[in-house]
Tab-separated table of C-alpha atoms in Angstrom:
chain	number	residue	atom	x	y	z
O	131	MET	CA	-22.218	-8.870	0.666
O	132	ALA	CA	-21.269	-9.208	4.382
O	133	LYS	CA	-18.566	-11.742	3.249
O	134	GLY	CA	-15.390	-9.654	4.269
O	135	ILE	CA	-16.748	-9.374	7.869
O	136	GLU	CA	-17.158	-13.286	7.809
O	137	THR	CA	-14.228	-14.069	7.320
O	138	MET	CA	-11.980	-12.076	8.635
O	139	SER	CA	-11.633	-13.319	12.158
O	140	GLU	CA	-10.114	-12.127	15.633
O	141	ASN	CA	-6.950	-13.244	14.162
O	142	ASN	CA	-7.058	-10.969	11.293
O	143	PHE	CA	-6.126	-7.829	14.385
O	144	LYS	CA	-3.240	-8.427	16.551
O	145	VAL	CA	-0.967	-6.470	18.766
O	146	THR	CA	2.406	-8.892	19.341
O	147	TYR	CA	5.872	-8.460	21.001
O	148	GLU	CA	7.251	-10.922	18.057
O	149	PRO	CA	8.952	-9.411	15.016
O	150	LEU	CA	6.048	-8.811	12.249
O	151	ASN	CA	6.228	-10.598	9.380
O	152	VAL	CA	4.542	-9.128	5.958
O	153	GLU	CA	4.001	-12.029	4.380
O	154	GLU	CA	1.815	-13.692	6.725
O	155	THR	CA	0.033	-10.567	7.061
O	156	ILE	CA	-1.470	-10.874	3.578
O	157	LYS	CA	-2.031	-14.029	3.823
O	158	LYS	CA	-4.604	-13.256	5.872
O	159	VAL	CA	-6.640	-11.318	2.817
O	160	ALA	CA	-6.755	-13.346	0.538
O	161	ASP	CA	-9.201	-13.846	-1.575
O	162	ARG	CA	-9.808	-15.253	-5.255
O	163	ASN	CA	-11.868	-11.813	-6.185
O	164	ALA	CA	-9.270	-9.515	-5.153
O	165	GLY	CA	-7.501	-7.990	-7.615
O	166	ALA	CA	-5.514	-5.400	-5.480
O	167	ILE	CA	-3.889	-5.945	-1.835
O	168	ASN	CA	-2.599	-2.337	-0.129
O	169	THR	CA	0.046	-3.104	2.066
O	170	PHE	CA	0.767	-0.182	4.333
O	171	ILE	CA	3.877	-1.220	6.740
O	172	GLY	CA	4.981	1.798	9.544
O	173	THR	CA	8.588	1.166	10.028
O	174	VAL	CA	11.343	2.765	12.739
O	175	ARG	CA	13.180	6.101	10.710
O	176	GLU	CA	16.477	6.894	12.380
O	177	MET	CA	16.249	10.809	11.624
O	178	THR	CA	12.889	13.435	12.355
O	179	ASN	CA	13.712	16.984	11.212
O	180	GLU	CA	17.115	17.255	12.800
O	181	LYS	CA	16.486	14.631	15.951
O	182	LYS	CA	18.053	10.999	15.597
O	183	THR	CA	16.101	8.162	17.015
O	184	LEU	CA	18.146	5.474	18.475
O	185	LYS	CA	15.444	2.871	19.115
O	186	LEU	CA	11.154	3.132	20.551
O	187	THR	CA	9.221	1.544	23.200
O	188	TYR	CA	5.844	0.430	21.929
O	189	ASP	CA	3.285	0.263	24.957
O	190	ALA	CA	-0.516	-0.710	24.174
O	191	TYR	CA	-3.553	-1.639	26.216
O	192	VAL	CA	-3.628	-4.959	24.758
O	193	PRO	CA	-7.250	-6.337	24.933
O	194	MET	CA	-8.667	-2.759	23.630
O	195	ALA	CA	-6.143	-2.615	21.129
O	196	GLU	CA	-6.819	-5.281	19.408
O	197	LYS	CA	-10.581	-4.589	19.783
O	198	LYS	CA	-10.173	-1.392	18.507
O	199	LEU	CA	-8.330	-2.458	15.328
O	200	ALA	CA	-10.903	-5.440	14.755
O	201	GLN	CA	-13.442	-1.912	14.730
O	202	ILE	CA	-11.329	-0.316	11.875
O	203	GLY	CA	-11.834	-3.764	10.127
O	204	ARG	CA	-15.179	-3.507	10.440
O	205	GLU	CA	-16.016	0.324	9.773
O	206	ILE	CA	-13.275	-0.690	6.677
O	207	ALA	CA	-15.730	-3.104	5.237
O	208	ALA	CA	-19.223	-1.574	5.958
O	209	ASP	CA	-17.744	1.219	3.552
O	210	ILE	CA	-16.122	-1.741	1.376
O	211	PRO	CA	-18.147	-4.937	1.598
O	212	GLU	CA	-15.862	-6.784	0.080
O	213	ALA	CA	-12.915	-5.695	1.852
O	214	LYS	CA	-10.547	-7.765	3.865
O	215	ILE	CA	-8.513	-6.790	6.150
O	216	ALA	CA	-5.526	-7.592	8.487
O	217	ILE	CA	-3.622	-5.599	10.773
O	218	THR	CA	-0.658	-6.637	13.220
O	219	HIS	CA	0.464	-4.191	15.437
O	220	ARG	CA	4.477	-4.516	17.113
O	221	ILE	CA	4.759	-3.832	20.658
O	222	GLY	CA	8.088	-4.032	22.688
O	223	GLU	CA	11.379	-2.058	21.799
O	224	LEU	CA	12.601	-1.896	18.155
O	225	GLU	CA	14.975	-0.976	16.535
O	226	ILE	CA	15.702	1.565	13.875
O	227	SER	CA	14.333	-0.027	10.495
O	228	ASP	CA	12.516	-2.581	12.473
O	229	LEU	CA	8.185	-2.562	11.539
O	230	ALA	CA	5.576	-1.954	13.653
O	231	VAL	CA	2.837	-1.886	12.200
O	232	VAL	CA	1.214	-3.735	9.100
O	233	ILE	CA	-2.319	-3.187	7.350
O	234	ALA	CA	-3.184	-5.510	4.185
O	235	VAL	CA	-6.651	-4.961	2.527
O	236	SER	CA	-7.701	-6.448	-0.295
O	237	THR	CA	-10.706	-5.648	-2.156
O	238	PRO	CA	-11.792	-6.238	-5.872
O	239	HIS	CA	-10.521	-2.938	-7.420
O	240	ARG	CA	-7.137	-1.209	-6.468
O	241	ALA	CA	-8.828	2.091	-5.150
O	242	ASP	CA	-10.608	0.636	-3.151
O	243	ALA	CA	-7.358	-1.040	-1.595
O	244	PHE	CA	-5.931	1.745	-1.133
O	245	GLU	CA	-8.402	3.721	0.414
O	246	GLY	CA	-9.386	1.222	3.012
O	247	SER	CA	-5.198	0.875	3.901
O	248	ARG	CA	-4.949	4.897	4.258
O	249	TYR	CA	-8.244	4.964	6.706
O	250	ALA	CA	-6.979	1.901	8.587
O	251	ILE	CA	-3.048	3.490	9.202
O	252	GLU	CA	-5.376	7.462	10.174
O	253	ARG	CA	-7.648	5.792	12.594
O	254	ILE	CA	-4.516	3.418	14.510
O	255	LYS	CA	-3.291	7.344	15.339
O	256	GLU	CA	-6.641	8.277	16.395
O	257	ILE	CA	-8.553	5.436	18.672
O	258	VAL	CA	-6.022	2.581	19.105
O	259	PRO	CA	-4.914	2.504	22.627
O	260	ILE	CA	-0.981	2.255	21.987
O	261	TRP	CA	1.863	4.219	22.603
O	262	LYS	CA	5.157	5.441	21.525
O	263	LYS	CA	8.670	6.240	23.753
O	264	GLU	CA	10.916	7.754	21.316
O	265	HIS	CA	14.781	7.403	22.981
O	266	TRP	CA	17.290	9.945	21.310
O	267	GLN	CA	21.169	10.533	22.595
O	268	ASP	CA	19.681	13.384	24.818
O	269	GLY	CA	16.802	11.841	26.510
O	270	GLU	CA	13.230	10.223	25.914
O	271	MET	CA	9.537	10.741	25.859
O	272	TRP	CA	6.536	9.193	25.803
O	273	ILE	CA	4.703	10.531	22.590
O	274	GLY	CA	0.818	12.212	22.284
O	275	ASP	CA	2.328	13.728	25.456
O	276	GLN	CA	3.881	16.487	23.954
O	277	LEU	CA	0.920	16.984	21.251
O	278	GLU	CA	-1.127	19.773	23.866
O	279	THR	CA	-3.125	20.024	21.129
O	280	THR	CA	-4.901	16.066	21.195
O	281	SER	CA	-7.326	16.008	22.406
O	282	TYR	CA	-10.211	12.529	21.969
O	283	PRO	CA	-14.616	13.708	21.199
O	284	GLU	CA	-16.122	11.822	23.575
O	285	GLY	CA	-16.617	7.565	22.297
O	286	LYS	CA	-15.389	7.682	19.047
O	287	PRO	CA	-12.703	9.930	17.796
O	288	LEU	CA	-13.418	11.182	14.116
O	289	TYR	CA	-11.515	10.108	10.999
O	290	LYS	CA	-8.770	13.619	9.838
O	291	GLU	CA	-5.708	13.652	8.850
O	292	ALA	CA	-3.010	13.272	11.553
O	293	THR	CA	0.318	14.915	11.631
O	294	GLU	CA	3.031	13.736	8.865
O	295	ASP	CA	5.096	13.637	11.881
O	296	ASP	CA	4.163	10.666	13.499
H	190	MET	CA	-13.203	-3.392	43.645
H	191	ILE	CA	-12.874	-0.700	40.890
H	192	LYS	CA	-9.769	-1.519	38.911
H	193	VAL	CA	-7.698	1.528	37.564
H	194	LEU	CA	-5.379	1.506	34.867
H	195	LEU	CA	-2.799	4.114	33.917
H	196	PHE	CA	-0.393	4.020	30.911
H	197	ALA	CA	2.556	5.394	29.285
H	198	GLU	CA	3.855	8.424	30.821
H	199	LEU	CA	0.413	8.294	33.329
H	200	GLU	CA	1.462	4.718	33.857
H	201	GLU	CA	5.823	6.262	34.519
H	202	LYS	CA	4.411	9.193	36.673
H	203	ALA	CA	2.502	7.060	38.632
H	204	GLY	CA	5.288	3.713	39.494
H	205	GLN	CA	2.192	1.490	38.879
H	206	ARG	CA	-0.145	0.576	36.475
H	207	GLU	CA	-2.637	-0.927	38.001
H	208	ILE	CA	-4.419	0.784	41.184
H	209	GLU	CA	-7.550	-0.350	43.307
H	210	TYR	CA	-10.429	1.495	44.569
H	211	ASP	CA	-12.667	-0.509	47.432
H	212	MET	CA	-15.764	1.723	45.840
H	213	GLU	CA	-19.057	0.682	45.235
H	214	GLU	CA	-20.341	3.278	42.407
H	215	VAL	CA	-18.416	6.660	41.224
H	216	SER	CA	-18.465	9.029	37.885
H	217	VAL	CA	-15.260	8.635	35.200
H	218	LYS	CA	-14.624	12.164	36.766
H	219	GLU	CA	-14.841	11.455	39.815
H	220	LEU	CA	-12.269	8.467	39.308
H	221	ARG	CA	-10.215	11.022	37.202
H	222	ASN	CA	-9.690	13.934	40.442
H	223	LYS	CA	-9.233	11.224	43.216
H	224	VAL	CA	-6.070	9.358	40.590
H	225	GLN	CA	-4.951	12.914	40.418
H	226	GLU	CA	-5.015	13.739	43.748
H	227	ASP	CA	-3.477	10.343	45.233
H	228	PHE	CA	-0.751	10.980	42.947
H	229	PRO	CA	0.076	14.440	42.573
H	230	ASN	CA	3.147	14.196	40.459
H	231	ILE	CA	0.851	12.305	37.627
H	232	THR	CA	0.722	15.196	34.652
H	233	GLY	CA	-1.321	14.779	31.649
H	234	MET	CA	-4.752	13.301	33.101
H	235	GLU	CA	-6.745	15.739	31.313
H	236	ARG	CA	-5.664	14.612	28.315
H	237	ALA	CA	-6.567	11.561	28.798
H	238	MET	CA	-9.299	9.784	27.489
H	239	ALA	CA	-11.552	7.337	29.665
H	240	ALA	CA	-11.942	3.184	28.861
H	241	LEU	CA	-14.816	1.700	30.713
H	242	ASN	CA	-13.798	-2.300	30.084
H	243	GLU	CA	-12.360	-1.913	27.318
H	244	GLU	CA	-14.276	1.034	24.907
H	245	TYR	CA	-14.706	4.517	25.500
H	246	ALA	CA	-16.544	6.358	27.927
H	247	GLY	CA	-17.996	10.082	28.773
H	248	GLU	CA	-16.845	11.515	31.783
H	249	ASP	CA	-20.651	11.079	33.250
H	250	THR	CA	-20.442	7.150	33.318
H	251	PRO	CA	-20.842	5.420	35.652
H	252	VAL	CA	-18.352	2.927	37.270
H	253	HIS	CA	-19.258	-0.011	39.097
H	254	LYS	CA	-17.423	-2.677	41.595
H	255	ASP	CA	-15.402	-5.044	39.134
H	256	ASP	CA	-15.408	-2.734	36.195
H	257	LEU	CA	-12.294	-1.845	34.245
H	258	LEU	CA	-11.054	2.099	34.115
H	259	ALA	CA	-8.574	2.663	31.957
H	260	PHE	CA	-6.684	6.195	31.768
H	261	ILE	CA	-5.648	6.375	27.707
H	262	PRO	CA	-3.538	8.849	27.507
H	263	PRO	CA	-3.401	10.579	23.468
H	264	VAL	CA	-2.569	7.627	21.761
H	265	SER	CA	0.757	7.678	19.142
H	266	GLY	CA	0.693	3.779	17.611
H	267	GLY	CA	1.414	3.236	14.026
L	143	MET	CA	18.433	14.907	-2.212
L	144	ALA	CA	19.069	12.509	-5.370
L	145	LYS	CA	19.620	9.193	-2.629
L	146	GLY	CA	16.658	7.982	-3.821
L	147	ILE	CA	17.850	7.567	-7.724
L	148	GLU	CA	21.255	6.368	-6.521
L	149	THR	CA	20.108	3.592	-4.562
L	150	MET	CA	18.157	2.278	-6.588
L	151	SER	CA	19.956	0.243	-9.226
L	152	GLU	CA	18.502	-1.607	-12.433
L	153	ASN	CA	17.539	-4.789	-10.072
L	154	ASN	CA	14.835	-2.855	-8.553
L	155	PHE	CA	13.006	-2.346	-11.955
L	156	LYS	CA	12.074	-6.160	-13.117
L	157	VAL	CA	10.247	-8.265	-15.370
L	158	THR	CA	10.230	-11.897	-14.472
L	159	TYR	CA	8.807	-15.714	-15.207
L	160	GLU	CA	9.142	-16.182	-11.921
L	161	PRO	CA	6.369	-16.420	-9.058
L	162	LEU	CA	6.283	-12.737	-7.066
L	163	ASN	CA	8.002	-12.632	-3.743
L	164	VAL	CA	6.425	-9.435	-1.856
L	165	GLU	CA	9.232	-9.189	0.878
L	166	GLU	CA	11.806	-9.502	-1.657
L	167	THR	CA	10.522	-6.589	-3.631
L	168	ILE	CA	10.038	-4.818	-0.199
L	169	LYS	CA	13.869	-5.706	0.720
L	170	LYS	CA	14.673	-3.173	-1.976
L	171	VAL	CA	13.472	-0.434	-0.877
L	172	ALA	CA	14.430	-0.084	2.947
L	173	ASP	CA	16.233	2.351	4.289
L	174	ARG	CA	17.154	3.767	7.758
L	175	ASN	CA	14.883	6.651	7.500
L	176	ALA	CA	11.540	5.620	6.017
L	177	GLY	CA	8.894	5.799	7.582
L	178	ALA	CA	6.519	4.438	5.902
L	179	ILE	CA	6.207	1.885	3.065
L	180	ASN	CA	3.594	1.111	0.940
L	181	THR	CA	2.982	-2.222	-1.071
L	182	PHE	CA	0.723	-2.486	-3.818
L	183	ILE	CA	-0.180	-6.070	-4.973
L	184	GLY	CA	-1.848	-7.038	-8.812
L	185	THR	CA	-3.611	-10.425	-8.349
L	186	VAL	CA	-5.844	-12.275	-10.396
L	187	ARG	CA	-8.897	-12.136	-9.698
L	188	GLU	CA	-11.794	-14.019	-10.826
L	189	MET	CA	-14.991	-12.346	-11.340
L	190	THR	CA	-15.321	-9.386	-12.903
L	191	ASN	CA	-18.569	-8.311	-13.375
L	192	GLU	CA	-20.338	-11.679	-14.179
L	193	LYS	CA	-17.047	-13.267	-16.218
L	194	LYS	CA	-15.359	-15.610	-14.780
L	195	THR	CA	-11.935	-15.825	-15.628
L	196	LEU	CA	-9.706	-19.043	-15.723
L	197	LYS	CA	-6.435	-18.310	-16.090
L	198	LEU	CA	-4.584	-14.706	-16.989
L	199	THR	CA	-1.779	-15.042	-20.253
L	200	TYR	CA	1.084	-11.655	-19.497
L	201	ASP	CA	3.007	-10.912	-22.245
L	202	ALA	CA	5.854	-8.361	-22.430
L	203	TYR	CA	8.104	-6.040	-24.526
L	204	VAL	CA	10.760	-7.232	-22.141
L	205	PRO	CA	13.632	-4.816	-22.327
L	206	MET	CA	11.192	-1.446	-22.810
L	207	ALA	CA	8.811	-2.411	-19.933
L	208	GLU	CA	11.469	-2.782	-17.632
L	209	LYS	CA	13.261	0.537	-19.442
L	210	LYS	CA	9.226	2.391	-18.746
L	211	LEU	CA	9.067	0.550	-14.706
L	212	ALA	CA	12.396	2.252	-13.849
L	213	GLN	CA	11.483	5.511	-15.703
L	214	ILE	CA	8.130	5.566	-13.611
L	215	GLY	CA	10.933	4.882	-10.520
L	216	ARG	CA	12.740	8.175	-11.566
L	217	GLU	CA	9.147	10.156	-11.948
L	218	ILE	CA	8.158	9.790	-8.974
L	219	ALA	CA	11.302	10.183	-7.097
L	220	ALA	CA	11.572	13.448	-8.912
L	221	ASP	CA	8.348	14.127	-6.920
L	222	ILE	CA	9.907	12.527	-4.090
L	223	PRO	CA	13.341	12.825	-3.661
L	224	GLU	CA	13.998	10.776	-0.071
L	225	ALA	CA	11.619	8.269	-2.056
L	226	LYS	CA	13.017	4.388	-2.652
L	227	ILE	CA	10.620	2.459	-5.943
L	228	ALA	CA	11.101	-1.294	-6.405
L	229	ILE	CA	7.969	-2.910	-9.192
L	230	THR	CA	8.151	-6.313	-10.332
L	231	HIS	CA	6.145	-7.551	-12.724
L	232	ARG	CA	5.418	-11.287	-13.730
L	233	ILE	CA	4.760	-12.578	-17.088
L	234	GLY	CA	3.336	-16.196	-18.323
L	235	GLU	CA	0.594	-18.205	-17.404
L	236	LEU	CA	-0.742	-17.206	-13.928
L	237	GLU	CA	-4.157	-18.869	-11.923
L	238	ILE	CA	-6.600	-17.265	-9.429
L	239	SER	CA	-4.891	-14.972	-6.546
L	240	ASP	CA	-1.306	-15.559	-8.745
L	241	LEU	CA	0.281	-11.865	-7.883
L	242	ALA	CA	1.222	-10.318	-10.966
L	243	VAL	CA	2.982	-6.784	-10.023
L	244	VAL	CA	4.176	-5.684	-6.828
L	245	ILE	CA	5.175	-2.375	-6.583
L	246	ALA	CA	7.517	-1.324	-3.335
L	247	VAL	CA	7.548	2.319	-2.410
L	248	SER	CA	9.317	4.138	0.943
L	249	THR	CA	9.038	7.454	2.287
L	250	PRO	CA	9.679	9.073	5.254
L	251	HIS	CA	6.449	10.459	5.918
L	252	ARG	CA	3.307	8.144	4.699
L	253	ALA	CA	1.022	10.636	2.470
L	254	ASP	CA	4.321	10.370	0.039
L	255	ALA	CA	4.778	6.488	-0.144
L	256	PHE	CA	0.551	6.029	-0.428
L	257	GLU	CA	0.982	8.800	-3.657
L	258	GLY	CA	3.821	7.330	-4.714
L	259	SER	CA	2.616	3.453	-4.930
L	260	ARG	CA	-0.563	4.786	-6.167
L	261	TYR	CA	1.279	7.004	-9.086
L	262	ALA	CA	3.246	3.848	-10.226
L	263	ILE	CA	-0.004	1.322	-10.658
L	264	GLU	CA	-1.597	4.049	-12.468
L	265	ARG	CA	1.175	4.873	-14.657
L	266	ILE	CA	1.898	1.267	-15.842
L	267	LYS	CA	-1.078	0.483	-17.306
L	268	GLU	CA	-0.175	3.651	-19.095
L	269	ILE	CA	3.221	3.383	-20.641
L	270	VAL	CA	4.969	-0.153	-19.755
L	271	PRO	CA	4.613	-1.995	-22.679
L	272	ILE	CA	2.606	-5.103	-21.123
L	273	TRP	CA	-0.161	-6.761	-21.791
L	274	LYS	CA	-3.088	-9.492	-20.249
L	275	LYS	CA	-4.683	-12.044	-22.393
L	276	GLU	CA	-8.238	-13.389	-20.269
L	277	HIS	CA	-8.930	-16.934	-20.720
L	278	TRP	CA	-12.763	-17.228	-20.157
L	279	GLN	CA	-15.116	-20.306	-20.363
L	280	ASP	CA	-16.221	-19.435	-23.380
L	281	GLY	CA	-13.053	-17.971	-25.119
L	282	GLU	CA	-10.155	-15.442	-24.932
L	283	MET	CA	-8.952	-11.895	-25.765
L	284	TRP	CA	-5.973	-9.775	-25.282
L	285	ILE	CA	-6.848	-6.925	-22.972
L	286	GLY	CA	-6.688	-3.294	-24.038
L	287	ASP	CA	-7.606	-4.345	-27.818
L	288	GLN	CA	-11.361	-4.080	-26.754
L	289	LEU	CA	-11.237	-0.771	-25.642
L	290	GLU	CA	-11.727	1.547	-28.538
L	291	THR	CA	-11.585	4.455	-27.002
L	292	THR	CA	-7.657	3.745	-25.878
L	293	SER	CA	-5.110	6.050	-27.531
L	294	TYR	CA	-1.959	6.919	-26.815
L	295	PRO	CA	-0.569	10.969	-26.697
L	296	GLU	CA	2.881	10.624	-28.505
L	297	GLY	CA	5.925	10.260	-26.970
L	298	LYS	CA	4.561	10.212	-22.675
L	299	PRO	CA	1.188	9.387	-22.301
L	300	LEU	CA	0.149	11.566	-19.209
L	301	TYR	CA	-0.955	10.602	-15.459
L	302	LYS	CA	-5.063	9.614	-15.763
L	303	GLU	CA	-7.297	7.738	-13.467
L	304	ALA	CA	-7.510	4.958	-15.172
L	305	THR	CA	-10.996	2.649	-15.608
L	306	GLU	CA	-11.319	0.362	-12.445
L	307	ASP	CA	-12.359	-2.815	-14.236
L	308	ASP	CA	-8.513	-3.336	-15.503
T	25	MET	CA	17.911	-4.991	-41.594
T	26	ILE	CA	15.079	-2.686	-40.048
T	27	LYS	CA	13.477	-5.078	-37.359
T	28	VAL	CA	9.813	-4.433	-36.747
T	29	LEU	CA	7.844	-6.241	-34.078
T	30	LEU	CA	4.017	-6.919	-32.717
T	31	PHE	CA	2.883	-7.852	-29.906
T	32	ALA	CA	-0.418	-9.023	-28.009
T	33	GLU	CA	-3.026	-8.992	-30.513
T	34	LEU	CA	-0.987	-7.981	-33.669
T	35	GLU	CA	1.338	-10.619	-33.230
T	36	GLU	CA	-1.461	-13.362	-32.904
T	37	LYS	CA	-3.237	-11.907	-35.992
T	38	ALA	CA	0.542	-11.710	-38.121
T	39	GLY	CA	1.337	-15.124	-37.009
T	40	GLN	CA	4.626	-13.705	-35.884
T	41	ARG	CA	6.288	-11.384	-33.543
T	42	GLU	CA	9.331	-9.971	-35.723
T	43	ILE	CA	9.462	-9.315	-39.272
T	44	GLU	CA	12.678	-7.383	-41.085
T	45	TYR	CA	12.810	-4.973	-43.938
T	46	ASP	CA	15.875	-4.804	-46.351
T	47	MET	CA	14.900	-0.971	-46.143
T	48	GLU	CA	17.219	2.252	-45.390
T	49	GLU	CA	15.546	4.546	-44.194
T	50	VAL	CA	11.617	4.766	-44.171
T	51	SER	CA	9.331	6.743	-41.472
T	52	VAL	CA	7.188	5.294	-38.668
T	53	LYS	CA	3.957	5.829	-40.454
T	54	GLU	CA	5.667	4.165	-43.746
T	55	LEU	CA	6.548	1.112	-41.832
T	56	ARG	CA	3.146	0.975	-40.549
T	57	ASN	CA	1.261	1.239	-43.813
T	58	LYS	CA	3.518	-1.483	-44.522
T	59	VAL	CA	2.786	-3.881	-41.953
T	60	GLN	CA	-0.752	-3.651	-42.496
T	61	GLU	CA	-0.332	-3.998	-46.047
T	62	ASP	CA	1.618	-7.216	-45.862
T	63	PHE	CA	-0.575	-8.736	-43.010
T	64	PRO	CA	-4.007	-7.560	-44.129
T	65	ASN	CA	-5.701	-10.071	-41.167
T	66	ILE	CA	-4.229	-7.610	-38.619
T	67	THR	CA	-6.660	-5.115	-36.324
T	68	GLY	CA	-5.776	-2.252	-34.566
T	69	MET	CA	-2.400	-1.326	-36.203
T	70	GLU	CA	-4.307	2.600	-35.870
T	71	ARG	CA	-4.403	2.536	-32.569
T	72	ALA	CA	-0.449	0.714	-31.735
T	73	MET	CA	2.259	2.952	-30.203
T	74	ALA	CA	5.256	2.992	-32.530
T	75	ALA	CA	8.675	2.411	-29.970
T	76	LEU	CA	11.831	3.250	-31.639
T	77	ASN	CA	14.339	1.262	-29.791
T	78	GLU	CA	13.124	1.166	-26.986
T	79	GLU	CA	11.028	4.217	-26.796
T	80	TYR	CA	8.091	5.826	-27.902
T	81	ALA	CA	7.898	7.767	-31.040
T	82	GLY	CA	5.900	9.631	-33.243
T	83	GLU	CA	4.534	9.057	-36.553
T	84	ASP	CA	7.020	11.478	-38.701
T	85	THR	CA	10.344	9.992	-36.943
T	86	PRO	CA	12.785	8.166	-39.442
T	87	VAL	CA	13.587	4.974	-38.914
T	88	HIS	CA	17.119	3.298	-40.304
T	89	LYS	CA	18.684	-0.088	-41.046
T	90	ASP	CA	19.353	-1.672	-38.038
T	91	ASP	CA	16.921	-0.122	-35.887
T	92	LEU	CA	14.426	-1.453	-34.208
T	93	LEU	CA	10.794	-0.389	-34.389
T	94	ALA	CA	8.046	-2.215	-32.009
T	95	PHE	CA	3.920	-1.829	-32.299
T	96	ILE	CA	2.796	-1.685	-29.373
T	97	PRO	CA	-0.875	-2.096	-28.760
T	98	PRO	CA	-3.083	-0.583	-25.562
T	99	VAL	CA	-1.123	-1.713	-22.957
T	100	SER	CA	-3.309	-3.850	-19.810
T	101	GLY	CA	0.056	-4.821	-17.407
T	102	GLY	CA	-0.483	-4.474	-13.617
């Protein structure tokens, strides 16, 4: 039953400066026994509450970020052995509507695909060393820094609902 | 040498991503204090998670010569 | 707040004999204020329990099916006014791994995108006049017909968890 | 003419998708019975939903000349 894990190469979990291609990430999870593929795409949104974003800069601790993305893949496959997972995260300078992250999860049945994809995005926001800098008309700030309440448990942060303004 | 990495706001305040310390063994906590001393204008060190050789590590973990210790401020990817 | 509805043309809800293109469906929901796009793709799975599918044939009552897909879009937008929705369903003869349906839902925040996309696939399985014929080694059957328990309430079937073998 | 549409297994058993009836007014229920009489080998008519002019309709809905009535077996798209 470890098929999903075997067929998920390191190549399924990437951090890149290149613009993201959704089809490419989806192709990595193709499987004759997949009946469902859920794809989550995070895009650069212009307005957050009353604040207008001009652009974003993402930075990452690349080798560790790719390891942590692969760990998320293994966590999902531990729950859903038939799942295949691929995650690509872009870094560098992003404009409004650019794709920041593409997650694809294929499973035999649809409920698992939704669940795996949702788990992946929540975990990315907890354990993957990638940072976003917001550029507004009146300034800029590394996000995360403003969240005085954010703290990490030792080693492996637990799954929790992240705030929806991320 | 022990190499220390800083990211995001930590890097911006320190003005550099990498610091090298000529030490044989030291704890994560001691290195955290050392960085704060050497770069007093850094803010948020106390909220940063430590990663030893690309794996999250607790405060008392020993760091040795040739190890890589990263300070990871709260992440905001996705 | 009816922006999502205004910008969703009839063109967002299509039944077609052509192979599906995921990027094309995603483009229809692009929005400067979308921070999240969820895409659900239904694919032809080879094995269901012990049974091996050779291929599928989908048929539809096309004009009504497109109307019902558009209705699902309006139902989602009634709940999430900023949502943009596009759904394309393929009919005709499909091979293993072919895409049968692509749903894309963009919203400012990610929880809504997941919810809208999930709602859409469940509703498709309830109210959209599209039928699947399974071709196995030892025979073929219009699916739905075998579900003796399936019955429709008058007019507007209610949302419920559909069986996961669909 | 009232046009009646059959789909999926209904169509397969009837051997045709369209039937035309020269009627002025009739209820959905009456048309359902008529189809079953005319095509006695059809199975599953009792599980089929009716759609009048592309909108789901109840059993007592009147169907008039030039209307389009479709019998929709349990759907299985997605």
